[in-house]
Coordinates of C-alpha atoms in Angstrom, one line a residue:
Chain A
X1 CA 7.1 20.8 3.7
X2 CA 5.9 18.0 1.4
X3 CA 6.2 14.5 2.9
X4 CA 6.6 12.4 -0.3
X5 CA 6.6 8.6 -0.6
X6 CA 9.4 7.6 -3.0
X7 CA 8.0 4.2 -3.8
X8 CA 9.5 0.8 -3.2
X9 CA 12.9 1.2 -4.9
X10 CA 12.9 1.8 -8.6
X11 CA 12.8 5.5 -9.5
X12 CA 9.9 5.2 -11.8
X13 CA 7.6 3.9 -9.2
X14 CA 7.2 7.3 -7.6
X15 CA 3.9 9.1 -8.3
X16 CA 3.6 11.9 -10.9
X17 CA 2.7 14.2 -8.0
X18 CA 5.7 13.3 -6.0
X19 CA 8.1 13.6 -8.9
X20 CA 6.7 17.0 -9.9
X21 CA 7.4 18.2 -6.3
X22 CA 11.0 17.0 -6.4
X23 CA 11.4 18.7 -9.8
X24 CA 10.4 22.1 -8.4
X25 CA 11.7 22.0 -4.8
X26 CA 14.7 23.8 -3.5
X27 CA 15.9 21.0 -1.2
X28 CA 15.1 17.4 -0.4
X29 CA 15.8 15.5 2.9
X30 CA 16.1 11.9 1.7
X31 CA 16.1 8.4 3.1
X32 CA 18.9 6.0 2.3
X33 CA 16.5 3.7 0.4
X34 CA 15.4 6.3 -2.1
X35 CA 17.0 5.9 -5.6
X36 CA 19.4 8.7 -6.5
X37 CA 18.0 8.5 -10.1
X38 CA 15.0 10.4 -8.7
X39 CA 16.9 13.7 -8.5
X40 CA 19.6 13.0 -11.1
X41 CA 20.1 16.2 -13.1
X42 CA 17.7 18.3 -11.1
X43 CA 18.8 21.6 -9.6
X44 CA 17.9 20.5 -6.1
X45 CA 20.0 20.3 -2.9
X46 CA 20.0 16.9 -1.3
X47 CA 20.4 16.3 2.5
X48 CA 20.9 12.6 3.3
X49 CA 19.1 11.6 6.5
X50 CA 18.8 7.8 6.0
X51 CA 19.4 5.0 8.4
X52 CA 21.1 1.8 7.2
X53 CA 22.5 -1.1 9.2
X54 CA 25.5 0.1 11.1
X55 CA 24.8 3.8 10.4
X56 CA 22.0 5.5 12.2
X57 CA 22.0 8.6 10.1
X58 CA 20.3 11.7 11.5
X59 CA 18.5 11.3 14.8
X60 CA 14.7 11.7 14.4
X61 CA 14.7 15.0 16.4
X62 CA 17.4 16.4 14.2
X63 CA 15.4 15.6 11.1
X64 CA 12.4 17.4 12.6
X65 CA 14.7 20.4 13.5
X66 CA 16.2 20.5 10.0
X67 CA 12.8 20.4 8.3
X68 CA 11.5 23.2 10.5
X69 CA 14.6 25.3 10.0
X70 CA 14.6 24.9 6.2
X71 CA 10.9 25.7 5.9
X72 CA 11.3 28.8 8.1
X73 CA 14.2 29.9 5.9
X74 CA 11.6 30.0 3.0
X75 CA 12.8 26.9 1.2
X76 CA 10.4 24.7 -0.7
X77 CA 11.2 21.4 1.1
X78 CA 10.6 17.8 0.1
X79 CA 11.0 15.1 2.7
X80 CA 11.5 12.0 0.6
X81 CA 10.8 8.7 2.4
X82 CA 11.1 5.2 1.1
X83 CA 7.8 3.5 0.2
X84 CA 4.8 5.4 1.7
X85 CA 5.4 8.1 4.4
X86 CA 2.7 6.8 6.7
X87 CA 3.4 3.1 6.5
X88 CA 5.9 2.1 9.3
X89 CA 8.1 5.0 8.4
X90 CA 7.8 7.6 11.2
X91 CA 6.3 10.1 8.7
X92 CA 3.4 10.9 11.0
X93 CA 5.9 11.9 13.8
X94 CA 7.4 14.3 11.3
X95 CA 4.0 15.6 10.3
X96 CA 3.0 16.2 13.9
X97 CA 6.4 17.9 14.8
X98 CA 5.9 20.2 11.8
X99 CA 2.3 21.0 12.9
X100 CA 3.5 21.7 16.4
X101 CA 6.0 24.2 15.0
X102 CA 3.3 25.8 12.8
X103 CA 4.9 24.7 9.6
X104 CA 2.3 23.6 6.9
X105 CA 2.8 20.0 5.7
X106 CA 1.2 18.1 2.9
X107 CA 1.4 14.3 2.5
X108 CA 1.9 12.6 -0.9
X109 CA 1.3 8.9 -0.7
X110 CA 3.7 6.5 -2.3
X111 CA 3.8 2.8 -3.3
X112 CA 4.7 0.8 -0.2
X113 CA 7.1 -2.0 -0.4
X114 CA 4.7 -3.9 1.8
X115 CA 2.6 -4.9 -1.2
X116 CA 4.9 -3.7 -4.1
X117 CA 7.7 -6.1 -3.2
X118 CA 5.4 -9.1 -3.3
X119 CA 3.7 -7.8 -6.5
X120 CA 7.1 -7.4 -8.2
X121 CA 7.9 -11.0 -7.3
X122 CA 4.6 -12.2 -8.7
X123 CA 2.9 -12.7 -5.4
X124 CA -0.6 -11.1 -4.7
X125 CA -1.5 -10.4 -1.1
X126 CA -5.1 -11.4 -1.7
X127 CA -6.5 -14.0 -4.1
X128 CA -10.1 -15.1 -4.4
X129 CA -10.5 -18.4 -2.5
X130 CA -7.0 -18.2 -1.0
X131 CA -6.7 -15.0 1.1
X132 CA -9.0 -12.0 1.4
X133 CA -7.1 -10.0 4.1
X134 CA -3.6 -9.1 5.0
X135 CA -1.6 -7.8 7.9
X136 CA 1.5 -5.7 7.6
X137 CA 4.0 -5.2 10.4
X138 CA 7.7 -4.4 11.0
X139 CA 10.0 -6.8 12.7
X140 CA 12.2 -3.8 13.6
X141 CA 10.7 -2.5 16.8
X142 CA 12.5 -0.7 19.6
X143 CA 10.5 -2.4 22.3
X144 CA 11.0 -6.0 21.4
X145 CA 9.2 -8.4 19.1
X146 CA 6.3 -7.3 16.9
X147 CA 2.6 -7.9 17.7
X148 CA 2.2 -11.0 15.5
X149 CA -1.5 -11.8 14.7
X150 CA -2.8 -15.3 15.4
X151 CA -2.9 -17.6 12.3
X152 CA -5.8 -17.1 10.0
X153 CA -5.9 -19.3 6.9
X154 CA -7.7 -16.5 5.0
X155 CA -5.1 -13.8 5.8
X156 CA -1.6 -13.1 4.5
X157 CA 1.1 -11.8 6.8
X158 CA 3.7 -9.3 5.5
X159 CA 6.8 -8.7 7.6
X160 CA 9.0 -5.7 6.7
X161 CA 12.6 -5.5 7.9
X162 CA 12.3 -9.2 8.8
X163 CA 15.7 -10.6 7.7
X164 CA 18.0 -9.1 10.3
X165 CA 15.4 -9.6 13.0
X166 CA 14.3 -13.1 11.9
X167 CA 15.0 -14.5 15.4
X168 CA 12.5 -12.0 16.8
X169 CA 9.5 -13.3 14.9
X170 CA 10.0 -16.5 13.0
X171 CA 10.2 -18.8 16.1
X172 CA 7.0 -17.3 17.4
X173 CA 4.8 -18.4 14.5
X174 CA 4.4 -22.0 15.5
X175 CA 3.0 -21.0 18.9
X176 CA 0.4 -18.8 17.1
X177 CA -0.9 -21.6 15.0
X178 CA 1.0 -21.1 11.8
X179 CA 1.5 -24.5 10.1
X180 CA 5.1 -25.6 9.6
X181 CA 4.5 -26.2 5.9
X182 CA 2.8 -22.9 5.3
X183 CA 4.5 -21.1 2.3
X184 CA 6.8 -18.2 3.0
X185 CA 8.5 -16.0 0.3
X186 CA 11.5 -13.8 0.9
X187 CA 11.8 -10.9 -1.5
X188 CA 15.2 -9.1 -1.4
X189 CA 15.9 -5.8 -3.2
X190 CA 12.4 -5.8 -4.8
X191 CA 12.2 -4.2 -8.2
X192 CA 15.9 -3.7 -8.5
X193 CA 18.0 -5.5 -11.1
X194 CA 19.5 -7.7 -8.3
X195 CA 16.1 -8.7 -6.9
X196 CA 16.0 -12.2 -5.4
X197 CA 12.9 -14.2 -4.5
X198 CA 13.2 -17.2 -2.2
X199 CA 10.2 -19.5 -1.8
X200 CA 10.3 -21.6 1.4
X201 CA 8.0 -22.5 4.3
X202 CA 7.6 -21.5 7.9
X203 CA 9.7 -24.4 9.1
X204 CA 12.6 -23.6 6.7
X205 CA 12.4 -19.8 6.4
X206 CA 15.3 -19.0 8.8
X207 CA 17.6 -21.7 7.4
X208 CA 16.8 -20.6 3.8
X209 CA 17.6 -17.0 4.7
X210 CA 21.0 -18.1 6.2
X211 CA 21.8 -20.4 3.3
X212 CA 21.2 -17.7 0.7
X213 CA 22.8 -14.9 2.9
X214 CA 19.7 -12.7 2.5
X215 CA 20.2 -9.1 3.5
X216 CA 18.1 -6.0 4.1
X217 CA 16.0 -4.6 2.5
X218 CA 13.8 -7.7 2.3
X219 CA 10.1 -8.4 2.7
X220 CA 8.7 -11.7 3.9
X221 CA 5.2 -12.9 2.8
X222 CA 3.7 -15.7 5.0
X223 CA 0.6 -17.4 3.8
X224 CA -1.0 -19.6 1.1
X225 CA -0.6 -16.8 -1.6
X226 CA 3.2 -17.4 -1.4
X227 CA 2.5 -20.9 -2.8
X228 CA 0.6 -19.7 -5.9
X229 CA 2.2 -19.9 -9.3
X230 CA 4.0 -16.6 -10.1
X231 CA 1.4 -14.0 -11.1
X232 CA 2.3 -11.5 -13.7
X233 CA 6.1 -12.1 -14.0
X234 CA 8.2 -14.8 -15.6
X235 CA 9.1 -17.5 -13.1
X236 CA 12.6 -16.9 -11.7
Chain B
X1 CA -0.5 -7.1 -21.1
X2 CA 0.5 -4.6 -18.4
X3 CA -1.5 -4.8 -15.2
X4 CA -1.2 -1.3 -14.0
X5 CA -2.4 0.2 -10.6
X6 CA -4.0 3.6 -11.3
X7 CA -3.7 4.8 -7.7
X8 CA -6.3 5.8 -5.2
X9 CA -8.3 8.3 -7.3
X10 CA -6.6 11.5 -8.3
X11 CA -4.9 11.1 -11.7
X12 CA -1.5 12.3 -10.5
X13 CA -1.1 9.6 -8.0
X14 CA -0.3 7.0 -10.7
X15 CA 3.3 6.0 -10.9
X16 CA 5.7 7.3 -13.6
X17 CA 6.0 3.8 -15.0
X18 CA 2.2 3.3 -15.1
X19 CA 1.6 6.6 -16.8
X20 CA 4.3 5.9 -19.4
X21 CA 2.6 2.7 -20.3
X22 CA -0.8 4.4 -20.8
X23 CA 0.9 7.0 -22.9
X24 CA 2.3 4.4 -25.3
X25 CA -0.4 1.6 -25.3
X26 CA -2.9 0.9 -28.0
X27 CA -5.8 0.1 -25.8
X28 CA -6.7 0.2 -22.1
X29 CA -9.3 -1.9 -20.3
X30 CA -10.2 0.3 -17.3
X31 CA -12.0 0.1 -14.0
X32 CA -14.8 2.5 -13.1
X33 CA -12.8 4.1 -10.3
X34 CA -9.9 5.2 -12.6
X35 CA -9.9 8.9 -13.3
X36 CA -10.5 9.7 -17.0
X37 CA -7.9 12.5 -16.7
X38 CA -5.4 9.7 -16.9
X39 CA -5.9 9.2 -20.6
X40 CA -7.3 12.6 -21.5
X41 CA -5.8 13.7 -24.9
X42 CA -3.9 10.4 -25.4
X43 CA -4.4 8.4 -28.6
X44 CA -5.6 5.3 -26.8
X45 CA -8.7 3.2 -27.1
X46 CA -10.6 2.8 -23.8
X47 CA -12.7 -0.2 -22.9
X48 CA -14.7 0.3 -19.7
X49 CA -14.9 -2.8 -17.6
X50 CA -15.6 -1.4 -14.2
X51 CA -18.1 -2.5 -11.6
X52 CA -20.1 0.1 -9.6
X53 CA -23.1 -0.3 -7.3
X54 CA -26.1 -1.4 -9.4
X55 CA -24.0 -2.1 -12.5
X56 CA -21.8 -5.2 -12.6
X57 CA -19.9 -4.1 -15.7
X58 CA -18.0 -6.9 -17.5
X59 CA -18.0 -10.4 -15.9
X60 CA -14.5 -11.4 -14.7
X61 CA -14.3 -14.2 -17.4
X62 CA -15.2 -11.7 -20.1
X63 CA -12.4 -9.4 -18.9
X64 CA -10.0 -12.3 -19.1
X65 CA -11.2 -13.2 -22.6
X66 CA -11.0 -9.6 -23.8
X67 CA -7.4 -9.2 -22.5
X68 CA -6.3 -12.4 -24.1
X69 CA -8.0 -11.6 -27.5
X70 CA -6.5 -8.1 -27.6
X71 CA -3.0 -9.3 -26.8
X72 CA -3.2 -12.1 -29.4
X73 CA -4.3 -9.4 -31.9
X74 CA -1.0 -7.8 -31.4
X75 CA -2.2 -4.8 -29.4
X76 CA -0.1 -3.2 -26.6
X77 CA -2.7 -3.6 -23.8
X78 CA -2.9 -1.9 -20.4
X79 CA -5.3 -3.3 -17.8
X80 CA -5.8 -0.3 -15.6
X81 CA -7.1 -1.1 -12.1
X82 CA -8.0 1.2 -9.2
X83 CA -5.4 1.3 -6.4
X84 CA -3.0 -1.5 -6.7
X85 CA -3.6 -4.5 -8.9
X86 CA -2.8 -7.1 -6.3
X87 CA -4.6 -5.6 -3.3
X88 CA -8.2 -6.9 -3.1
X89 CA -8.7 -6.3 -6.8
X90 CA -8.7 -9.7 -8.6
X91 CA -5.6 -8.7 -10.5
X92 CA -3.9 -12.0 -9.6
X93 CA -6.8 -13.9 -11.2
X94 CA -6.3 -11.9 -14.4
X95 CA -2.5 -12.5 -14.2
X96 CA -3.1 -16.3 -13.8
X97 CA -5.7 -16.4 -16.6
X98 CA -3.2 -14.6 -18.9
X99 CA -0.4 -17.0 -17.9
X100 CA -2.7 -20.0 -18.6
X101 CA -3.3 -18.6 -22.1
X102 CA 0.4 -18.1 -22.7
X103 CA 0.1 -14.3 -22.8
X104 CA 3.0 -12.5 -21.1
X105 CA 1.9 -10.2 -18.3
X106 CA 3.8 -7.6 -16.2
X107 CA 2.5 -6.0 -13.0
X108 CA 3.1 -2.4 -12.2
X109 CA 2.2 -1.6 -8.6
X110 CA 0.0 1.3 -7.7
X111 CA -0.8 3.3 -4.6
X112 CA -3.6 1.4 -2.8
X113 CA -6.5 3.3 -1.3
X114 CA -6.0 1.1 1.7
X115 CA -3.3 3.5 3.1
X116 CA -3.6 6.4 0.7
X117 CA -7.1 7.3 1.7
X118 CA -6.1 7.5 5.4
X119 CA -3.0 9.4 4.5
X120 CA -4.9 11.9 2.4
X121 CA -7.2 12.4 5.4
X122 CA -4.2 13.0 7.7
X123 CA -4.4 9.6 9.4
X124 CA -1.2 7.3 9.5
X125 CA -1.8 3.6 9.7
X126 CA 1.1 3.2 12.1
X127 CA 2.5 5.7 14.7
X128 CA 5.2 5.0 17.2
X129 CA 3.7 4.2 20.6
X130 CA 0.2 4.0 19.1
X131 CA 0.1 1.3 16.4
X132 CA 2.9 -0.7 14.7
X133 CA 0.9 -3.1 12.5
X134 CA -2.2 -2.9 10.3
X135 CA -4.7 -5.3 8.7
X136 CA -6.5 -4.6 5.5
X137 CA -9.6 -6.4 4.3
X138 CA -12.6 -5.9 2.1
X139 CA -16.1 -6.0 3.5
X140 CA -17.4 -6.9 0.1
X141 CA -17.1 -10.7 0.0
X142 CA -19.1 -13.1 -2.0
X143 CA -19.2 -15.7 0.7
X144 CA -20.5 -13.6 3.6
X145 CA -18.7 -11.5 6.2
X146 CA -15.0 -10.7 6.2
X147 CA -12.5 -12.5 8.4
X148 CA -12.1 -9.8 11.0
X149 CA -9.0 -10.1 13.3
X150 CA -9.5 -10.1 17.0
X151 CA -8.8 -6.7 18.6
X152 CA -5.1 -5.8 19.1
X153 CA -4.5 -2.4 20.7
X154 CA -1.3 -2.0 18.7
X155 CA -2.8 -2.8 15.3
X156 CA -5.0 -0.7 13.0
X157 CA -7.8 -2.2 11.0
X158 CA -8.6 -0.8 7.5
X159 CA -11.9 -1.9 5.9
X160 CA -12.4 -1.3 2.2
X161 CA -15.8 -1.2 0.7
X162 CA -17.2 -1.0 4.2
X163 CA -20.0 1.6 3.8
X164 CA -22.6 -0.4 1.8
X165 CA -21.7 -3.5 3.8
X166 CA -21.5 -1.9 7.2
X167 CA -24.1 -4.3 8.6
X168 CA -21.7 -7.2 7.7
X169 CA -18.8 -6.1 9.9
X170 CA -19.5 -3.3 12.3
X171 CA -21.8 -5.3 14.6
X172 CA -19.1 -8.0 14.9
X173 CA -16.4 -5.8 16.3
X174 CA -17.7 -5.7 19.9
X175 CA -17.6 -9.6 20.1
X176 CA -14.0 -9.5 19.0
X177 CA -12.9 -7.2 21.8
X178 CA -13.0 -3.8 20.1
X179 CA -13.9 -1.2 22.7
X180 CA -17.0 0.9 22.0
X181 CA -15.1 4.1 22.3
X182 CA -12.3 3.1 19.9
X183 CA -11.8 5.8 17.3
X184 CA -13.1 5.1 13.7
X185 CA -12.6 7.4 10.7
X186 CA -14.7 7.1 7.5
X187 CA -12.9 8.6 4.4
X188 CA -15.2 9.0 1.4
X189 CA -13.9 9.9 -2.1
X190 CA -10.3 10.1 -0.8
X191 CA -8.1 12.6 -2.6
X192 CA -10.9 14.0 -4.7
X193 CA -12.2 17.6 -4.4
X194 CA -15.4 16.2 -2.7
X195 CA -13.5 14.1 -0.1
X196 CA -15.2 13.8 3.3
X197 CA -13.7 12.6 6.5
X198 CA -15.9 11.6 9.4
X199 CA -14.3 10.8 12.8
X200 CA -16.5 8.7 15.1
X201 CA -16.2 5.6 17.3
X202 CA -16.9 1.9 17.0
X203 CA -20.2 2.4 18.9
X204 CA -21.4 5.3 16.6
X205 CA -19.8 4.4 13.2
X206 CA -23.0 3.0 11.7
X207 CA -25.2 5.8 12.9
X208 CA -22.7 8.4 11.7
X209 CA -22.5 6.8 8.2
X210 CA -26.3 7.0 8.1
X211 CA -26.5 10.5 9.3
X212 CA -24.0 11.8 6.8
X213 CA -25.4 9.6 4.0
X214 CA -21.9 8.2 3.2
X215 CA -21.5 6.4 -0.1
X216 CA -18.9 4.2 -1.8
X217 CA -16.1 4.5 -2.4
X218 CA -15.2 4.9 1.3
X219 CA -12.5 3.5 3.5
X220 CA -12.9 2.9 7.3
X221 CA -10.0 3.1 9.7
X222 CA -10.5 1.5 13.1
X223 CA -8.0 2.1 15.8
X224 CA -6.2 4.6 18.0
X225 CA -4.5 6.2 15.0
X226 CA -7.9 7.5 14.0
X227 CA -7.9 9.6 17.1
X228 CA -4.6 11.3 16.5
X229 CA -4.5 15.0 15.5
X230 CA -4.6 15.3 11.7
X231 CA -1.1 14.6 10.4
X232 CA 0.1 16.5 7.4
X233 CA -3.1 18.2 6.2
X234 CA -5.1 21.1 7.5
X235 CA -7.9 20.0 9.9
X236 CA -11.2 19.8 8.0

């Protein structure tokens, strides 16, 4: 089983290695966020396993069982996951379940939306003199709110799946020392034709998300880098 | 000018979009860590600009000037950077310099070694019940030591360029609450045939790097995930 990162959205942001595996596999078990253009025209069977709001897709244990059964049936299996398999995506659980079943598994890294979404919106996560570190976390946690780091003026905070769960993390920032006027950027549908970028502040990030009816998938960038001029794209 | 991320080392971990740009560009200004297999056989002029230990390569201002001059001469220019252009790589400085000169610039994200190196060594940065956030920083800073975060048992710390600068950051961990027996993994030359993975602890990470004569490029992963069984690769 090849655990392949599909990249942040657009089909041509997968790696050459990942694409070559899709082109030669018998079957792919795919997340909802993966772009169907990735397998368009290829002689490959597709098993949708993805979760989206309101639709939980396959349970994690069922995904493990399916991967193990397909591999034991002699199929060349690709498990295609959005972004990178080992960044907040439960890929390591799948790898360990396969290992426990004696099924060989190889990981192919992908471009994570954690930094590609900001990059596609013209926002670097680090910039000399502004930020030289960044923290990535998901606001979508089963056991309550995320472990937000205390404010560090030299570090950027990237929050994945932060729109639907904005009440879980945005109100906590002030108590952790984040200034009310610190820049925040929301990036919705990064890299897709309908990408939207919303530049706001800690104080106004929730109201702005409401006002523009932001939806998942969206990435939030919190920190001074979100206030730089757009880097490497035309200004929206 | 296309600012393209070359990926973490192996040539086939570039994106389809990045590779297509190299295949059609007139000239590429490349970092030292980019794999020459990326342009092997292509009719493209290569300008090496990379920095390695003991060789500073082109000064950053000279890189800006070269990119601007080539673009104004009508060339299709790729600026190929190791990993991702906007993760600790000064890509955003290049994008802003191009913007200031009125040269259009587009960013193509790449797979950052920050998480690909751990993934290729079988180490996830997050794992349910173990870690659900991670912080990335570079130990190679002009103005002294990096801004290390305080210890959080649910967060993984990834240190880039941490071997040569290990005296700058490893001794500071204890004072920030990192336990002496917390797992640390060093990954040297990730994804290359001569990749080495060294699993150790906070207390022994410096001695282990000395004993095995680790060299750049290497990535350090600090946290409980470095103590998981290898995920998705054969154990070394």
